[in-house]
Coordinates of C-alpha atoms in Angstrom, one line a residue:
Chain A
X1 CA 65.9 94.1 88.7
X2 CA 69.3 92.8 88.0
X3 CA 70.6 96.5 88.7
X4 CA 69.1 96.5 91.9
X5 CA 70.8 93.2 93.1
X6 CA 74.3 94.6 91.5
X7 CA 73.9 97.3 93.8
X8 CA 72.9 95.0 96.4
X9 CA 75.7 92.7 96.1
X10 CA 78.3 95.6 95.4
X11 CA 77.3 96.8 99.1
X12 CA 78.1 93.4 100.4
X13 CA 81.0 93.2 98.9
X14 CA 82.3 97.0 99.7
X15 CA 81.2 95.3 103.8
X16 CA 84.4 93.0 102.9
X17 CA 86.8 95.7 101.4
X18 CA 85.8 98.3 104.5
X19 CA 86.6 95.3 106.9
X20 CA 90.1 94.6 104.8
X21 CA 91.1 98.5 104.4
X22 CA 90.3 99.8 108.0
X23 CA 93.9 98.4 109.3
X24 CA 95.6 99.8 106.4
X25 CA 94.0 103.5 107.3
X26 CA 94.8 102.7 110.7
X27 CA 98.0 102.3 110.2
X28 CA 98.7 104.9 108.3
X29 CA 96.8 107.0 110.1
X30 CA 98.4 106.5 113.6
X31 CA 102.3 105.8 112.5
X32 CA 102.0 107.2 109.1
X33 CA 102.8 103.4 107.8
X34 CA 102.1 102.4 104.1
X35 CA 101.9 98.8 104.9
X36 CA 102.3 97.1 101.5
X37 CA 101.9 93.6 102.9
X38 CA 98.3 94.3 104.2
X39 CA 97.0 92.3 101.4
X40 CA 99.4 89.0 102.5
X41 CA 98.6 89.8 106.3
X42 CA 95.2 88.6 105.4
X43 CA 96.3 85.9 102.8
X44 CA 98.7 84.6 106.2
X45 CA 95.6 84.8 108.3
X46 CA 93.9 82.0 106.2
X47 CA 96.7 80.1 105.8
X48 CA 96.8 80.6 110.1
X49 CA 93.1 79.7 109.8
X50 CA 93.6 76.2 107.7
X51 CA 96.6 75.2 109.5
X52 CA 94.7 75.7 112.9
X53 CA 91.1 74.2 112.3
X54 CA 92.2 70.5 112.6
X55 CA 94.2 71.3 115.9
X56 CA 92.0 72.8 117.3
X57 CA 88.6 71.0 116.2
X58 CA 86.8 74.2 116.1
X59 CA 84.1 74.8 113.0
X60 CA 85.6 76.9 110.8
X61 CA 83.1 79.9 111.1
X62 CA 84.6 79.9 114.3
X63 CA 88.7 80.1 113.5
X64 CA 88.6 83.6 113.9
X65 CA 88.7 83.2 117.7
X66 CA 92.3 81.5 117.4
X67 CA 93.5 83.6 114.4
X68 CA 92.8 87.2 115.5
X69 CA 94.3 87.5 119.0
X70 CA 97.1 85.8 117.9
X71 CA 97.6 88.1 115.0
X72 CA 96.7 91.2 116.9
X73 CA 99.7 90.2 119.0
X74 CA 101.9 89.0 116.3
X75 CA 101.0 93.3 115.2
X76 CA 101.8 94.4 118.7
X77 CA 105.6 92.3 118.5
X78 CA 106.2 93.5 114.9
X79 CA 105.4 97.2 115.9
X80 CA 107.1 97.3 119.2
X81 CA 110.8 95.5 117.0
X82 CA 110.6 95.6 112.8
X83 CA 108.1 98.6 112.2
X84 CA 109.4 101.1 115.1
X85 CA 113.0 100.3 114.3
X86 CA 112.2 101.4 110.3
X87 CA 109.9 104.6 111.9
X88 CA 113.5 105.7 113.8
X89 CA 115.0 105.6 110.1
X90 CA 112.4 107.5 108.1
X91 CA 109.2 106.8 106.7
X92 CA 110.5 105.8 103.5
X93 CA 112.1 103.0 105.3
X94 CA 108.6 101.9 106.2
X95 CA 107.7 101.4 102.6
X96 CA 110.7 99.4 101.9
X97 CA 110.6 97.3 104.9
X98 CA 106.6 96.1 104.3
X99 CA 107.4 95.8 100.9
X100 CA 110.3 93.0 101.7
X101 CA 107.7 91.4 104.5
X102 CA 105.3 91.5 101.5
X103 CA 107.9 89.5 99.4
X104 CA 109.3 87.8 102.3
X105 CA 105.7 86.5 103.1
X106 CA 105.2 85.6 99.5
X107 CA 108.1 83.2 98.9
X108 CA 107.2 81.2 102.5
X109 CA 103.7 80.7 102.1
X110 CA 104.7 79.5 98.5
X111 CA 107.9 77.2 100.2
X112 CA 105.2 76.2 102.8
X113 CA 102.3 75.5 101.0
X114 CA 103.1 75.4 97.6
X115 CA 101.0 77.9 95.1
X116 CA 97.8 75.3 94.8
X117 CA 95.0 77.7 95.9
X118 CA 93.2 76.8 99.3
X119 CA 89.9 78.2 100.8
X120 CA 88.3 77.7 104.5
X121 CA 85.6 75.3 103.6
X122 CA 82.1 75.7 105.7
X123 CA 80.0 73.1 103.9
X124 CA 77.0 74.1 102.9
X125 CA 76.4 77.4 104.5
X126 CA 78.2 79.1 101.8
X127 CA 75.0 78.5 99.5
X128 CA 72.2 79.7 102.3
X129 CA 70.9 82.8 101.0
X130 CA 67.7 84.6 101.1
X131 CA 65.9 85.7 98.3
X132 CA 63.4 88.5 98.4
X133 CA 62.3 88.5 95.1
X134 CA 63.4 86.3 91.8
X135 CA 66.1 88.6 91.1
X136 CA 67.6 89.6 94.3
X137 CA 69.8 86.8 96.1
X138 CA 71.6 87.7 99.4
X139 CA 73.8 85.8 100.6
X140 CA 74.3 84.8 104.1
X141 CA 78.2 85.1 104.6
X142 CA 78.0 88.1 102.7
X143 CA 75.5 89.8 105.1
X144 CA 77.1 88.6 108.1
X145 CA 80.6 89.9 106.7
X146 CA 79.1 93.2 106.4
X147 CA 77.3 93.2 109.4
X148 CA 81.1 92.2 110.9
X149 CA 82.6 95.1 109.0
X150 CA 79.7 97.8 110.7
X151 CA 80.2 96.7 114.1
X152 CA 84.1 96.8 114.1
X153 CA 84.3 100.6 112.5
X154 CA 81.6 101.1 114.8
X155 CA 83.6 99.8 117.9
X156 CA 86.4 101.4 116.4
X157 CA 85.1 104.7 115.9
X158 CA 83.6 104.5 119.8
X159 CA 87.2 103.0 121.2
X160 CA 88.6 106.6 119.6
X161 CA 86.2 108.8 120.9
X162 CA 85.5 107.7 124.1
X163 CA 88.2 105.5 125.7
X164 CA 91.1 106.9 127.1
X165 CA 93.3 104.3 125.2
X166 CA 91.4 105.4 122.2
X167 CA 92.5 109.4 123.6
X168 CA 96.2 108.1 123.3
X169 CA 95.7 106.9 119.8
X170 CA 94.5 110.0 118.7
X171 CA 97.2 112.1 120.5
X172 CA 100.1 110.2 118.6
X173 CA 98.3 110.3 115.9
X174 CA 97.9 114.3 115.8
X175 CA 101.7 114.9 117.0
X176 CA 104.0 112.5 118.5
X177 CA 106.6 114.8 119.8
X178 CA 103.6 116.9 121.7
X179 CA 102.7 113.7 123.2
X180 CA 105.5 112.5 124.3
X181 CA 106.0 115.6 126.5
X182 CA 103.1 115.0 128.2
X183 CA 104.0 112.1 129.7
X184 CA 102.9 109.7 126.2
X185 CA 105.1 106.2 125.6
X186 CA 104.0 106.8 122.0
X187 CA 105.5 103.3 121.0
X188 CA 103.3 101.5 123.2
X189 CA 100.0 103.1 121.8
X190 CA 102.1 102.5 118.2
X191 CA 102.0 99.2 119.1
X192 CA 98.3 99.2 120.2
X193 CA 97.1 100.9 116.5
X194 CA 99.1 97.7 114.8
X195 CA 97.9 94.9 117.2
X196 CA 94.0 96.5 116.3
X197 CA 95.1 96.4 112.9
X198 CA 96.1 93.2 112.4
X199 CA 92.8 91.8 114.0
X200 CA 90.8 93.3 111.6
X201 CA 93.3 92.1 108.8
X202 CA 92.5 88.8 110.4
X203 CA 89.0 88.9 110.2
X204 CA 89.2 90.2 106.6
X205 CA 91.6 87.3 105.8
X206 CA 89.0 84.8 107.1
X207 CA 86.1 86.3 105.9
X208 CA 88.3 86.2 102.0
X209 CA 88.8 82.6 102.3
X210 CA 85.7 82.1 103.4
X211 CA 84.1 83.1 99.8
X212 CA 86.8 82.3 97.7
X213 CA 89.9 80.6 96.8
X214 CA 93.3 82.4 97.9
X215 CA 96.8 81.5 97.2
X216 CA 100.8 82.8 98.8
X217 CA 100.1 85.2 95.4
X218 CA 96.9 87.3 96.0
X219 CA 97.6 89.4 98.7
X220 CA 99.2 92.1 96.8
X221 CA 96.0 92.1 94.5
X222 CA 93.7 92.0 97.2
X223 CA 96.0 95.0 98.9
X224 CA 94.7 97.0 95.5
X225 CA 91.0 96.8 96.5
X226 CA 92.0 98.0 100.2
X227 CA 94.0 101.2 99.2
X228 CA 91.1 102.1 96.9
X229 CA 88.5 102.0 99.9
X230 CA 90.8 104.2 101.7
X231 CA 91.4 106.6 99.1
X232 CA 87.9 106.9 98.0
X233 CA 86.2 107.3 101.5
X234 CA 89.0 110.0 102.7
X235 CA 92.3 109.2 104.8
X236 CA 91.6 109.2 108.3
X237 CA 88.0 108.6 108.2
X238 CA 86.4 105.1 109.4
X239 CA 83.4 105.6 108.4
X240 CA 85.1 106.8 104.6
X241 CA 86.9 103.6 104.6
X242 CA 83.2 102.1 104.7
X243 CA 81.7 104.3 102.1
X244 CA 84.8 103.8 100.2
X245 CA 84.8 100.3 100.1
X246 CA 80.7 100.4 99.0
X247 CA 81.4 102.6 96.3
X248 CA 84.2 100.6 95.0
X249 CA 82.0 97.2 95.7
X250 CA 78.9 98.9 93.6
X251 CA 81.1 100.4 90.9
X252 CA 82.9 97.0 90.3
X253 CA 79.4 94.7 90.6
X254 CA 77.7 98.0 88.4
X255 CA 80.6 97.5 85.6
X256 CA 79.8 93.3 86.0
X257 CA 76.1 93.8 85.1
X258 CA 77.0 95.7 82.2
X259 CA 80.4 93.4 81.1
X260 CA 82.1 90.7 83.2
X261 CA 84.9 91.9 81.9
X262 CA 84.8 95.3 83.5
X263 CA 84.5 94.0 86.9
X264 CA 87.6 95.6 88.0
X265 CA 88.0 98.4 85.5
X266 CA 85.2 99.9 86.9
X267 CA 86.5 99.6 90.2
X268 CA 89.4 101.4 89.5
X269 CA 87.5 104.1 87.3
X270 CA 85.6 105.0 89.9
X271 CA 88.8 105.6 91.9
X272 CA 90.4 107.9 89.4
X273 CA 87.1 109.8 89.2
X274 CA 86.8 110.5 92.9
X275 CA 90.8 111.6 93.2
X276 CA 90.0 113.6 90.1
X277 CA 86.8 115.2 91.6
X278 CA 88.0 115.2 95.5
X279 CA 91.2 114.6 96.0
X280 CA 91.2 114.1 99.7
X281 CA 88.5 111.4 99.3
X282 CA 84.9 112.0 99.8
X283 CA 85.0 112.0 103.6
X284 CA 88.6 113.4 103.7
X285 CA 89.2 116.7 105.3
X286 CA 89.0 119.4 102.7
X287 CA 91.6 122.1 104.4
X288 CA 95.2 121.2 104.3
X289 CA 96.9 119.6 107.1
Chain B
X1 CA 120.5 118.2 149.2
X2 CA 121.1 117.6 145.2
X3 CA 119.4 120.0 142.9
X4 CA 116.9 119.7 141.2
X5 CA 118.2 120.0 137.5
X6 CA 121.5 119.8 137.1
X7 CA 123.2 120.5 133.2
X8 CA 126.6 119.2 133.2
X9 CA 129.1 120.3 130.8
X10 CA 126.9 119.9 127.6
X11 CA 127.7 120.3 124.8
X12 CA 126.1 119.9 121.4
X13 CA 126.8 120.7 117.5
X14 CA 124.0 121.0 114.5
X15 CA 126.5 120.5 111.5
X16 CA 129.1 123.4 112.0
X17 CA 126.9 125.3 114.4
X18 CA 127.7 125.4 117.5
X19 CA 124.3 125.5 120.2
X20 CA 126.3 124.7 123.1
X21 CA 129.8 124.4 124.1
X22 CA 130.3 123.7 127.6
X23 CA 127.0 124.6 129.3
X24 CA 126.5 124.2 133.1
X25 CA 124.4 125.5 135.7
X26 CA 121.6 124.1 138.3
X27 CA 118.3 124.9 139.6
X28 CA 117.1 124.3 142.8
X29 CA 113.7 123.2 143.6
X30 CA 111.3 125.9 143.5
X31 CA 113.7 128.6 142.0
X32 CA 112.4 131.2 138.7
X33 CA 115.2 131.5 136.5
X34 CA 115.0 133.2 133.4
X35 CA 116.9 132.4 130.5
X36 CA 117.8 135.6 127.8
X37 CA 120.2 135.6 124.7
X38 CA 120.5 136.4 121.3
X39 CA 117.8 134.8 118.5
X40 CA 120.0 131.2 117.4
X41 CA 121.8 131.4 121.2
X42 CA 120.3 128.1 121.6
X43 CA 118.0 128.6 124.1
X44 CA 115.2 126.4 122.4
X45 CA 117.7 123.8 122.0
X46 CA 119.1 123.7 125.6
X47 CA 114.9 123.1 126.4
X48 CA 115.1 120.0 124.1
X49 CA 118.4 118.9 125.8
X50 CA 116.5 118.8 129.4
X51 CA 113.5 117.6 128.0
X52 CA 114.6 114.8 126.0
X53 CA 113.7 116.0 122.6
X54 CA 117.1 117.2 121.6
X55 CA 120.0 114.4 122.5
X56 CA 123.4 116.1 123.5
X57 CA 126.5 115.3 121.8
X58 CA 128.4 115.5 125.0
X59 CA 127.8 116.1 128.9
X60 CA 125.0 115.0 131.0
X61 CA 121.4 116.4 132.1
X62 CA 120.8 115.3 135.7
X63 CA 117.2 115.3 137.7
X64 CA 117.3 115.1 141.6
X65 CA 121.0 114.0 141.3
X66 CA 120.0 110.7 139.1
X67 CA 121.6 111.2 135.6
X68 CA 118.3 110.9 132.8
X69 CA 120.5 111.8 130.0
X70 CA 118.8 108.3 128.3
X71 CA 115.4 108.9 129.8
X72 CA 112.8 110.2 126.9
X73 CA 110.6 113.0 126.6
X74 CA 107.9 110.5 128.2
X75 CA 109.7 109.2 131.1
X76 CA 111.5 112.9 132.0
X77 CA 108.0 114.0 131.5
X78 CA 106.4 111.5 134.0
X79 CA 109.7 112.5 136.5
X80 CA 108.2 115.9 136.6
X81 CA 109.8 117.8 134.1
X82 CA 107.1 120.0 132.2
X83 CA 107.4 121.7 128.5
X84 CA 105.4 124.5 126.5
X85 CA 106.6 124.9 122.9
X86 CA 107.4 128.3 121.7
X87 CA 104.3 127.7 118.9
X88 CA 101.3 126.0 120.8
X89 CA 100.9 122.5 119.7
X90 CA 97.7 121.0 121.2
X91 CA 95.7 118.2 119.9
X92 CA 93.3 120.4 117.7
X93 CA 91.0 117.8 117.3
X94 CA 90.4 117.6 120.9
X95 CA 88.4 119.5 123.0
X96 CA 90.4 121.6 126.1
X97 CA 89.6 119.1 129.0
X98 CA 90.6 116.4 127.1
X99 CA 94.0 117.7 126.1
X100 CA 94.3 118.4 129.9
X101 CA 92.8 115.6 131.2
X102 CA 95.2 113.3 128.7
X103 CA 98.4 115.1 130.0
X104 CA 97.3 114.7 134.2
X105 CA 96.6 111.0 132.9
X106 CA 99.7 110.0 131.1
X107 CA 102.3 113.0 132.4
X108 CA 101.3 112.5 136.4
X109 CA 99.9 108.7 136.2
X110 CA 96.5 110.0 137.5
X111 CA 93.6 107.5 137.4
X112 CA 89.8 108.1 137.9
X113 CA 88.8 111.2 139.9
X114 CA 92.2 112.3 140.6
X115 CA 93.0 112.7 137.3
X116 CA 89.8 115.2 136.4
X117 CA 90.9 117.1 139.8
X118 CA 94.3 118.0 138.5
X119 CA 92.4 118.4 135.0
X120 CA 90.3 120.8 136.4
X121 CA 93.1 122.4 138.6
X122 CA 95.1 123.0 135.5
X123 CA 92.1 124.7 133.9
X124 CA 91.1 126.9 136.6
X125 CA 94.6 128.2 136.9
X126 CA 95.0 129.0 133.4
X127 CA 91.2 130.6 133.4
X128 CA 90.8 127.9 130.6
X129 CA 87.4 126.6 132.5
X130 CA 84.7 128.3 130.1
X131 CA 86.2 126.9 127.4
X132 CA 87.0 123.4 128.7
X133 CA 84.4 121.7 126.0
X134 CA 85.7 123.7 122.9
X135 CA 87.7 122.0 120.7
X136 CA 91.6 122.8 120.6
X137 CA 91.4 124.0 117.0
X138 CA 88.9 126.5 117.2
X139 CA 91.0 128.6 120.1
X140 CA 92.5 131.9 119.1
X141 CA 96.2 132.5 120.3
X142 CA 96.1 134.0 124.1
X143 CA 94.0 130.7 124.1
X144 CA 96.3 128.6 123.1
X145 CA 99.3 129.3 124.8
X146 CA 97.5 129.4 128.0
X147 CA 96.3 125.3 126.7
X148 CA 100.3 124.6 126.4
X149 CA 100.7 126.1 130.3
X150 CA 97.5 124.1 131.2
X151 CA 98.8 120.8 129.6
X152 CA 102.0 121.4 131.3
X153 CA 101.2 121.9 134.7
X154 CA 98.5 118.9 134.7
X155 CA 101.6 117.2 134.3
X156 CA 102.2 117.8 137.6
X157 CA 106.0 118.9 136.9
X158 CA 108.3 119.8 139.7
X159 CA 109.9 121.7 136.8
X160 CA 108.3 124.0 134.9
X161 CA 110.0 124.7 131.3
X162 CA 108.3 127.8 129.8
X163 CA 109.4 128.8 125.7
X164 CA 108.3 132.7 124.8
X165 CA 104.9 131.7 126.6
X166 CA 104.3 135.9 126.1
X167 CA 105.7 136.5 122.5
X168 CA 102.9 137.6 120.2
X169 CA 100.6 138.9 122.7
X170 CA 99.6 142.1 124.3
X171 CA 100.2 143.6 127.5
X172 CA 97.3 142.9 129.0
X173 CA 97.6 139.1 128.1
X174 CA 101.1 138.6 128.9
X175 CA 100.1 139.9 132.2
X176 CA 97.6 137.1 133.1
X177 CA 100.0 134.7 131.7
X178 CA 102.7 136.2 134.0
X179 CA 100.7 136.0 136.9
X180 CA 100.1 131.9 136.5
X181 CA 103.3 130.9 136.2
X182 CA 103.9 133.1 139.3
X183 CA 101.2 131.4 141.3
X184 CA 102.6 127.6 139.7
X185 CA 106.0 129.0 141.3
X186 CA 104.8 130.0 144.4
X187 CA 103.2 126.7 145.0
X188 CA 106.7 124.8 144.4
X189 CA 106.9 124.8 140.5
X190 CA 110.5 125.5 139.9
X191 CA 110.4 127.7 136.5
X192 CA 113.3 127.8 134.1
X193 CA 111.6 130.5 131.1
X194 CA 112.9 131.8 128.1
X195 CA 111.7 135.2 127.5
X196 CA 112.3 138.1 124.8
X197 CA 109.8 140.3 126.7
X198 CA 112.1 141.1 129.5
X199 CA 109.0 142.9 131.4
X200 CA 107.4 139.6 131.9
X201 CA 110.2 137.8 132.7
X202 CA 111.7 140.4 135.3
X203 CA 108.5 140.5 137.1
X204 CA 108.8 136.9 137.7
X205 CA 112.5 135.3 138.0
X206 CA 115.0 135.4 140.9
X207 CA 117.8 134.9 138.7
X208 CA 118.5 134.9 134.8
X209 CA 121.1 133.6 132.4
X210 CA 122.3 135.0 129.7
X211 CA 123.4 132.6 126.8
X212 CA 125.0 133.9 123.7
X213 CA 127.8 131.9 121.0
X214 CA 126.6 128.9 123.4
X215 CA 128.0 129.5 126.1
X216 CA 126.5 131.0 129.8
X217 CA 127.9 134.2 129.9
X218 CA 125.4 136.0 132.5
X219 CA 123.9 134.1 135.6
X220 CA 122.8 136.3 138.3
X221 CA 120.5 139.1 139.7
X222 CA 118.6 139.8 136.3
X223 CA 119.5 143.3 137.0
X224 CA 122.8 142.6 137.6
X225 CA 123.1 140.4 134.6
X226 CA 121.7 143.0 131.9
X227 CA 123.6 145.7 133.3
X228 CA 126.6 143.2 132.7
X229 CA 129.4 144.6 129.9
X230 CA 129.2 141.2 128.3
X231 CA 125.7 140.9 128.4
X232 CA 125.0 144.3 126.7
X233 CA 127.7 144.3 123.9
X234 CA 125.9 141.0 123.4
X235 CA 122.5 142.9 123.0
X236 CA 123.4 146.0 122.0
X237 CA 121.0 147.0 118.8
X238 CA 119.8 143.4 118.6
X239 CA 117.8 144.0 121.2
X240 CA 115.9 147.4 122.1
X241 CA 113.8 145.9 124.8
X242 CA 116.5 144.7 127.3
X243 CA 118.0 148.2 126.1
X244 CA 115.1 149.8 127.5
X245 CA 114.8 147.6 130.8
X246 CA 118.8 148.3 131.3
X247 CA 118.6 152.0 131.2

């Protein structure tokens, strides 16, 4: 039965990495944007999150509310300035410029905060979990994380297909220069794509120091996990970037149960597997683009 | 009364190759001009200078008088200038209507029901309706360029900028393409088209230029202007169907 709950407890987890990896497809998606400092994006939002909870006297389950519009516009503002002006460059200036926000983002948390690890604490509902059988333990947060995770690809997915806003998205996102001459400001739906991206980093950030510990130092680990969900679901593909993030949550939990060692080695052997097998991810279109 | 698009002395360079060296002419509301010359005359590239897409390295580009030589493709887009590319480029993963809605959305500000009118009007035009719920991809060439035309005119554009709409496609096509950019035109479009199939074009424009070594050296009568010494030592043997059309 201990298999069964790996799996279990890998799907959970995969719930957190879809909800961390969206923005990063998103973004590279829509603007063709590697963002390198996804993984501090969400470290920021719990240091947001800590910073805030006093102030404001809100529980802490309920920081999000604060943390995510401000950082979806903090993503509009850094689109509309930093990120477009790289974009007018090349892409490779992308790369370099999140890379130096990455390291920029780094050393200020660490200035600010020192390196001493910190984690939103929420008392005692971080042990409520129900049990099924003996074996099989779920936990709370982690269902409600993944339930999170469903509903905003889900809201996602519908706010592409069916709003006109979501239209837009998909129009830059297929060609930019054909938009534009039909009437398109492409940098304002740019600008859109980040500010949606950065909520869901936000959420992902909360959800991560929720369950555990984080530090000015893990983003760029945590931004591993994230470009592995992406790469195994298939660019361009939500609901990959779910199936992505489950297969890398069960591989990693899988390779636990049989060594604690291998958490992450299986992760990432799974990963090299599927680019072997399908390059283009398993939901990834198979003709070229 | 200004014109409606004015090129002023414009001028632009791609390294050592010269596109343009001192190009000026205007177009009055309404008016079918075709534009001929030589593959690499810079015809495309003149389109991306009054568009927005190509930024010149001297002179101006002027729309109702007001100089929109900063404007981009968006904003000279949503001021009623309208553009097909030579090689269709819809949104594949689109179906028709939405492409067409998108562009009467965004290109004329339309909201709710008006929007889906000029949507619809676009698509009826182009004889696009049947296939309004098929996705972009999946449309075979005549299909597609008559999706550029569509996109274009749900724009709403006062001016109408049409790139080889007929290459690649048989007479019988180019014919029903012809015959909706004359009906666009007849309704007010002005048309400025670039055209190697001079048929099409002659059965359509008041006036044509002729641009070669980037510079206008033809503006006219089209009969006038291909009969034109300058114009056909310019064509001669490069050419065989403005030979033909001449004779």
């Amino acid at each position: 039965m201990s298999w069964v709950n790996a799996v279990i407890q890998g799907i959970m987890t995969g719930g957190y990495y879809a909800l961390f990896a969206c923005g990063l497809s998103l973004l590279f998606g829509v603007m063709g944007i590697i963002n390198l400092a996804h993984g501090d994006l969400a470290v920021i939002a719990g240091y947001v999150a800590v910073l805030l909870v006093p102030e404001t006297h809100l529980p802490v389950v309920w920081s999000f509310l604060v943390v995510v519009p401000i950082f979806a516009i903090g993503g509009y503002v850094l689109q509309r300035t930093l990120l477009q002006a790289s974009l007018d460059r090349d892409p490779f200036t992308t790369l370099l410029v999140t890379f130096g926000l990455s390291v920029v983002a780094e050393n200020a948390l660490l200035e600010a905060f020192s390196s001493n690890g910190q984690s939103l604490n929420i008392g005692s509902l971080i042990a409520y979990s129900f049990n099924p059988t003996s074996t099989i333990s779920l936990s709370y947060l982690s269902l409600v994380v993944l339930g999170v995770a469903v509903v905003v690809l889900g809201a996602l997915q519908l706010f592409l297909s069916r709003t006109s806003t979501g239209r837009l998205v998909r129009a830059v996102a297929d060609d930019t220069e054909a938009a534009q001459l039909v009437g398109v400001n492409y940098r304002h739906i740019f600008g859109i794509a980040a500010a949606i991206a950065f909520a869901t980093v936000a959420l992902a950030g909360i959800a991560n120091g929720m369950y555990t510990e984080f530090a000015p130092t893990t983003g760029p680990a945590n931004l591993l996990f994230a470009f592995e969900s992406v790469v195994i679901g298939g660019i361009g593909s939500l609901w990959g970037t779910l199936v992505g993030g489950i297969v890398l949550g069960v591989a990693q939990q899988i390779g636990a149960q049989i060594n604690p060692a291998y958490q992450v080695l299986a992760g990432h052997v799974v990963f090299l597997a599927v680019l072997a097998v399908r390059p283009r991810g398993l939901f990834g279109l198979r003709t070229a683009p | 009364m200004a014109p409606l698009l004015e090129l002023v002395h414009v001028k632009k360079r791609f390294g050592q190759v010269t596109i343009a060296e001192d190009v000026s002419f205007a177009v009055e509301p309404g008016a079918a001009v075709g534009i001929v010359g030589p593959n690499g005359a810079g015809k495309t590239t003149l389109f991306g200078v009054v568009s927005g897409d190509v930024r010149p390295d001297a002179g101006d580009v002027l729309l109702d008088g007001r100089v929109v030589s900063r404007l981009d493709p968006a904003a000279r887009c949503r001021l009623g200038i309208g553009r097909t590319y030579q090689v269709p480029r819809p949104f594949d993963k689109m179906t028709v209507f939405e492409n067409v809605l998108l562009a009467a959305q965004q290109g004329a500000r339309a909201r709710g029901p008006e929007s889906y009118a000029h949507a619809l009007a676009a698509l009826d035009s182009t004889g696009l309706a049947p296939d309004a719920n098929r996705l972009a991809g999946s449309l075979g060439l005549l299909a597609r360029k008559r999706l550029e035309l569509a996109r274009a005119l749900a724009t709403q554009p006062r001016l109408l900028l049409l790139d080889e709409v007929a290459g690649g496609l048989t007479d019988l096509e180019v014919g029903e393409l012809v015959s909706v950019v004359r009906e666009a035109n007849e309704r007010g479009v002005a048309v400025i088209w670039i055209e190697h199939v001079v048929r099409a074009l002659l059965a359509t424009v008041d006036r044509l230029l002729c641009l070669a070594g980037g510079e206008v050296i033809g503006d006219g009568d089209p009969r006038e202007v291909l009969a034109s010494p300058r114009v056909r030592e310019v064509y001669l043997g490069t050419d065989a169907a403005v030979g033909e059309s001449v004779t």
